[in-house]
Amino acid sequence: MNTGVRTRSEELYERACELMPGGVNSPVRAFKAVGGTPLYFQKAAGSRLTDADGREYVDYVCSWGAIILGHAHPSVISAIGDAASRGTSYGAPHEGEVTLAEEILKRMPFLDRVRFVNSGTEASLAVIRLARAATGRNKILKFEGNYHGAVDTLLAKAGSGVATFSLPDSAGVPSDTAANTLVAPFNDLQAVRALLEANAGQVAAVFVEGVAGNMGLVPPQPGFLEGLKALCNEHKSLLILDEVMTGFRVSVGGVMERYNVKPDLTIMGKVIGGGLPVGAYGGRRDLMEMVAPLGPVYQAGTLSGNPLAMAAGFATLKELDASAYARLESLGNRLETALRSAAANVGVATQVQRVGSMISVFFTEQPVTDFTTAQTTDKALFAKVFHGMLKRGYYLPPSALEAWFFSLQHTEEDMDRTAEAFEASLREARA
Ligand SMILES: *Cc1c(COP(=O)(O)O)cnc(C)c1O
């Protein structure tokens, strides 16, 4: 679509690059994995995003899962407006925190207590400290391809095979920090057992995305989460279920409800803020009571429990009853089936994987069960399909290894048209 005329997005990107690293405030937005210039957006409503040039897109990013009701949902907007009219921050307790905490604990009965922070990353930092304090151990076990925020301890991946001590995945992470991180392949209980045995008495916690959504969508295999819980019990390590992406997206009570797994601690974010910056952590009462001011584990935040964010989160959860999840399931099923036949029509080997309103298309013949198999997806083909979809008015996550999200405002019509555009983009990419 090179008309020789610069788009407003291109102009903004050029200015942004002189102001912010890579022109963005979070790396994946920069289109590095797919090439081209990132789009800058001016507004969003329902299932649609409008870019700075006025072009409209069906949104499959939905703010990385946060926007489950669709953009600018009237109840969320009015809750935010009402809260804002009463002041934007008090730095002191208020009713909105109590109301949202009650709603979360009602939906996640395995949690006894919760604390609000401002992002998933912050929640992650807090539970690592808490787990270490509670167990008197330092090591954390995580899974390759799972993401738990931009946290030193968790920015590690395995080398070849299961590394005992992993290398940091980011510059600036001290090697002694990375040495406290153990990494196992997702869905591999044998590897977890081996690591826990090799580091007996040293592993404070096992962190897991129960449904992995940050290497594309990779569901847990039957027995994986139960097995993990049993191994944690056996080794007296805490199980930390990361529900930042899945919480209140995959069911009324997240992964813990959908798969009936009881974590010791959990972290949340995204949906619970209804598009405003929120995170939370919660879990067993005895553990949560170790947090200040009741206990010795310090954690604090000037804007934590922000009135606007609490109001947006509560208004969002209020709309999410059993029928909302049934609706998302049915839309998802329609999209999944249509994408599968689209790929089959073009004759491209794909794995379409879905849990609720999170879905991924891997261009590979191999079943995708972990990071290694996720990496077999044809990334060059994805980059072409991504741009084909963009041209046709569909905004997919700008990386082959990210899940796609949709909202309650997406329609059957959207799903069918999306699959048609996908088929056309795939044909074009292969031509
Ligand atoms: C997004 C995400 C995080 C980090 O949350 P931020 O709010 O971006 O800091 C942590 N864990 C998972 C599973 C996520 O998807």
Short mmCIF file of C-alpha atoms and ligand atoms in Angstrom, two decimals, residues 64 118-122 124 147-150 209 214 242-246 267 269-270 278, ligand 1:
data_model
loop_
_atom_site.label_atom_id
_atom_site.label_comp_id
_atom_site.label_asym_id
_atom_site.label_seq_id
_atom_site.Cartn_x
_atom_site.Cartn_y
_atom_site.Cartn_z
CA TRP A 64 -3.47 -8.35 25.15
CA ASN A 118 -0.60 -1.63 39.21
CA SER A 119 0.53 -4.31 36.75
CA GLY A 120 1.11 -8.02 36.34
CA THR A 121 4.84 -7.39 36.55
CA GLU A 122 4.46 -5.77 39.93
CA SER A 124 4.98 -11.06 39.98
CA TYR A 147 6.01 -14.98 30.64
CA HIS A 148 5.42 -13.50 34.07
CA GLY A 149 6.30 -9.86 33.47
CA ALA A 150 9.57 -8.01 33.02
CA GLU A 209 0.82 -20.00 33.19
CA ASN A 214 2.79 -16.00 25.70
CA ASP A 242 -0.13 -16.85 36.81
CA GLU A 243 -3.67 -15.79 35.89
CA VAL A 244 -2.71 -12.37 34.53
CA MET A 245 -3.88 -13.37 31.05
CA THR A 246 -6.31 -16.19 31.88
CA ILE A 267 -1.20 -13.23 40.19
CA GLY A 269 -3.97 -8.32 35.84
CA LYS A 270 -5.40 -7.40 32.42
CA VAL A 278 -4.09 -2.95 37.49
C1 LIG B 1 0.81 -9.66 30.60
C2 LIG B 1 1.31 -10.72 31.49
C3 LIG B 1 2.08 -10.44 32.62
C4 LIG B 1 2.60 -9.06 32.93
O1 LIG B 1 1.60 -8.15 33.17
P1 LIG B 1 1.88 -6.57 32.91
O2 LIG B 1 0.63 -5.92 33.38
O3 LIG B 1 2.15 -6.45 31.45
O4 LIG B 1 3.07 -6.23 33.73
C5 LIG B 1 2.39 -11.48 33.48
N1 LIG B 1 1.98 -12.74 33.22
C6 LIG B 1 1.25 -13.04 32.14
C7 LIG B 1 0.81 -14.44 31.93
C8 LIG B 1 0.92 -12.06 31.23
O5 LIG B 1 0.24 -12.39 30.13
#
